[in-house]
Coordinates of C-alpha atoms in Angstrom, one line a residue:
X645 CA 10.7 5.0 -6.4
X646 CA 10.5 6.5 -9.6
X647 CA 12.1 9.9 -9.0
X648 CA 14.8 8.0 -7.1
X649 CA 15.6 6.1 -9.5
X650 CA 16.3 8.7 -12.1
X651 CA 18.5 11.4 -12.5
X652 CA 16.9 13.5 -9.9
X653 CA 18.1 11.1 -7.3
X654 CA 20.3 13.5 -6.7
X655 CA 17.9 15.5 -5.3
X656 CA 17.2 13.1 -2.3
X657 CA 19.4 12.8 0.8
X658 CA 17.5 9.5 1.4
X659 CA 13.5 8.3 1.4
X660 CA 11.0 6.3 3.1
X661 CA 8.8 4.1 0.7
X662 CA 5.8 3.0 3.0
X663 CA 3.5 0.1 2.5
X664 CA 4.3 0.8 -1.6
X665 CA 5.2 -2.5 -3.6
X666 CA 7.8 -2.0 -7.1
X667 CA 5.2 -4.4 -9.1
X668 CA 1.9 -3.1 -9.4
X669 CA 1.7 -7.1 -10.9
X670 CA 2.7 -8.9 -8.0
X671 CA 0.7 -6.7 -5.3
X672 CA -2.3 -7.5 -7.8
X673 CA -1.3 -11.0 -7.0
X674 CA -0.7 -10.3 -3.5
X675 CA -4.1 -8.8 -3.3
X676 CA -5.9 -12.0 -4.9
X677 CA -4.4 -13.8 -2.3
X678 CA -6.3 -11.6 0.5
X679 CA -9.3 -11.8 -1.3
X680 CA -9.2 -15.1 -1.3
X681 CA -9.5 -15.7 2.4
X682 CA -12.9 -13.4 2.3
X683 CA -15.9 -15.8 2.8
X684 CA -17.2 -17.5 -0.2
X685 CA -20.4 -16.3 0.3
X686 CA -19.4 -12.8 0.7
X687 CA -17.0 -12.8 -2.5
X688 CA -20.4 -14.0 -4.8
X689 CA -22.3 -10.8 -3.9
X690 CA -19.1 -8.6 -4.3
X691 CA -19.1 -10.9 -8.0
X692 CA -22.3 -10.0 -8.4
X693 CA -21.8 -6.0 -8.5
X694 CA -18.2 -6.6 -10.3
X695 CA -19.6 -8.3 -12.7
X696 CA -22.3 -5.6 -13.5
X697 CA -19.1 -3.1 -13.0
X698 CA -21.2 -1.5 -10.5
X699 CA -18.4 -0.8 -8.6
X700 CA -19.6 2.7 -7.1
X701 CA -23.2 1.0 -5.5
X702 CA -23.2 1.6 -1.6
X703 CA -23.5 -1.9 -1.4
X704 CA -20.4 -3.0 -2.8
X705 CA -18.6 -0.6 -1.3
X706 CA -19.7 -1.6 2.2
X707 CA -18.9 -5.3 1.5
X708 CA -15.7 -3.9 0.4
X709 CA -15.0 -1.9 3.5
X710 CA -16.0 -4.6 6.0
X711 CA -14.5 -7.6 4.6
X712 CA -11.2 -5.8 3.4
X713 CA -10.7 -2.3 4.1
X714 CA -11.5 -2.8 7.6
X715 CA -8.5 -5.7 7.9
X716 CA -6.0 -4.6 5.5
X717 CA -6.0 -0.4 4.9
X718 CA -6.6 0.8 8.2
X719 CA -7.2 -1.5 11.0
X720 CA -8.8 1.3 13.7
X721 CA -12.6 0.8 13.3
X722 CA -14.2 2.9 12.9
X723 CA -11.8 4.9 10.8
X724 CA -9.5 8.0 12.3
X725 CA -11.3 11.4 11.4
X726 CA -8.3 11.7 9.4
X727 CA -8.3 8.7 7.4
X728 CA -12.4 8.8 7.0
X729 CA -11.8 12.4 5.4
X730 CA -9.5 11.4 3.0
X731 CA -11.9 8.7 1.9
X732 CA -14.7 10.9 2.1
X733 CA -12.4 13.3 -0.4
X734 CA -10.8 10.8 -2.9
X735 CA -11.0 11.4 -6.1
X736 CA -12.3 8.3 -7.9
X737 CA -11.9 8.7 -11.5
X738 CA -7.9 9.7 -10.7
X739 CA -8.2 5.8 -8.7
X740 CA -9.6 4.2 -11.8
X741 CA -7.2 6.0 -13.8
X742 CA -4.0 4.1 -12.7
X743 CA -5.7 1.6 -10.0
X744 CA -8.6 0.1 -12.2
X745 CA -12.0 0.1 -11.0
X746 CA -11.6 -1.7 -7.9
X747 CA -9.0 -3.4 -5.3
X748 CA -10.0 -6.7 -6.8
X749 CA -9.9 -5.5 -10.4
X750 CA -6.9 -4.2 -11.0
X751 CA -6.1 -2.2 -14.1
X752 CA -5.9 1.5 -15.0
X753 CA -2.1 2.7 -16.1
X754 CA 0.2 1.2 -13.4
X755 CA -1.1 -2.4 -14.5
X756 CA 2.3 -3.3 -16.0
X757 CA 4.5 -1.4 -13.9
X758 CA 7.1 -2.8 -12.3
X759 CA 10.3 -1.3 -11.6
X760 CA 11.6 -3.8 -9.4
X761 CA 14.6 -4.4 -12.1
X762 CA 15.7 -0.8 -11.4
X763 CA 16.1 -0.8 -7.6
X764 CA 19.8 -1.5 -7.2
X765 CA 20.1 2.0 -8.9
X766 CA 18.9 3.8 -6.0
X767 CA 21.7 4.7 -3.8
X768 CA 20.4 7.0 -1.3
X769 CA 19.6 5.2 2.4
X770 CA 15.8 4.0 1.6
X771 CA 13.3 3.0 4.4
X772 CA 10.9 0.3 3.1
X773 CA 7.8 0.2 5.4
X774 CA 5.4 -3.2 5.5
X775 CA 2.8 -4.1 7.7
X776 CA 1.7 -7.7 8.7
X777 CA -1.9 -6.7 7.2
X778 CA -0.9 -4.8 4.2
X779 CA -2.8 -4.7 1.0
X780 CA 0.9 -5.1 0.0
X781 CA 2.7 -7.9 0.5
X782 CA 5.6 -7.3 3.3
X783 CA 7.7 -10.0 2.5
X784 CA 7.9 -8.2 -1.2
X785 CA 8.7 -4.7 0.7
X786 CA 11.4 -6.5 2.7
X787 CA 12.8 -7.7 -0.5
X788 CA 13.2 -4.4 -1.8
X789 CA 15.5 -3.2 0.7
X790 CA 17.6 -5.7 0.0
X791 CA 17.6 -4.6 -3.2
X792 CA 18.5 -1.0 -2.8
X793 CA 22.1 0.0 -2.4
X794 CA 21.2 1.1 1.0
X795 CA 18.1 -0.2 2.4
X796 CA 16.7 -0.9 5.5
X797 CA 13.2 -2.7 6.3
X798 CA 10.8 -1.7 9.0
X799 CA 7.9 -4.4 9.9
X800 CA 4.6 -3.0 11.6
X801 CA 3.3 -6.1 13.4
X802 CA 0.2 -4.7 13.9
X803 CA -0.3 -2.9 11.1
X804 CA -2.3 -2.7 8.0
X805 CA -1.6 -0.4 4.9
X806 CA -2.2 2.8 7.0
X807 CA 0.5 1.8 9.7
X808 CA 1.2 5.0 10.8
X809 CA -2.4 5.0 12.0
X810 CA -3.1 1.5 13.6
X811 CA 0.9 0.8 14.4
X812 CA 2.0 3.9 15.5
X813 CA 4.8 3.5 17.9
X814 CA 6.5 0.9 15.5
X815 CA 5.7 3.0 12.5
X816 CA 7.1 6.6 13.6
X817 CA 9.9 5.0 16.0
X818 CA 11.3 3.3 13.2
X819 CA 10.8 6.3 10.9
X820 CA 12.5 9.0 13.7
X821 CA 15.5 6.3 14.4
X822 CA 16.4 6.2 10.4
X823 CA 15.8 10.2 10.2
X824 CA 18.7 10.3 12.9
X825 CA 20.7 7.8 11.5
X826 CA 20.9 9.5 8.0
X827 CA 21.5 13.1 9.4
X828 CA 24.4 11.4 11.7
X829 CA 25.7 9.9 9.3
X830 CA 25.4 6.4 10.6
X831 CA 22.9 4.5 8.1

């Protein structure tokens, strides 16, 4: 969203922004709303790591995975080879960088971003891709094409973040069908 919205939009003949929110604020919100429907029980021993920032312990992390990963990232349990590779491989200090420490503790560098003011400058055809189970909020991500000079909005019923895992036929249909429509002309 960045790139297309400066000058080396020029460079794009159109682009797909999937599962991907324009206010790292708001899907911090978005994401406190998700956490709040996680049992109350659960959330006090996920507290009780966050509060030690002990965010790395195997413990955590599997609360983490089972009560939110599992429902909201990628819905296929267990994970796609694929997926649980790229987990495996993730590099964690680039995460806390510009995520924060943690899903539920936002931070890092994109904390304040927010770009959402600067949307109606992109003018290439833009696909905005939300999934009913998104860490993002879809509503926001249906917004957004509104927003663009030439947006469209594809909703992955039975999806999660990683749509183009666990809502496949929804997910690449809708990505092949805008492909052809920009190269023909018709978007």
């Amino acid at each position: 969203m960045e790139y297309a919205t400066s000058k080396y939009a020029k460079n794009f003949k159109a682009i797909v922004i999937s599962n991907m929110q324009s206010s790292f604020p708001e899907y911090a919100a978005y994401n406190n709303k998700l956490r709040s429907r996680i049992d109350p029980d659960v959330i006090a021993l996920m507290e009780k790591y966050e509060s030690k920032g002990d965010f790395l312990n195997p413990e955590y992390d599997a609360l983490v995975m089972k009560h939110y990963y599992s429902h909201h990232v990628c819905r296929i349990v267990p994970f796609p080879d694929g997926v649980q590779r790229a987990m495996d491989h993730h590099n964690q200090h680039i995460y806390e960088l510009m995520q924060g420490p943690s899903e539920f503790v936002p931070g890092g560098l994109l904390a304040d971003w927010d770009i959402t003011d600067k949307l109606s400058t992109i003018i290439i055809p833009s696909l905005m891709v939300g999934a009913k189970h998104d860490t993002m909020d879809p509503e926001a991500m249906k917004k957004q094409a509104s927003l663009v000079q030439k947006g469209r909005y594809l909703h992955c019923p039975n999806g999660s973040h990683m749509c183009m895992w666990d809502d496949q036929d929804i997910y690449f249909t809708g990505i092949i069908k805008f492909i052809e429509d920009v190269e023909s002309g018709t978007f």
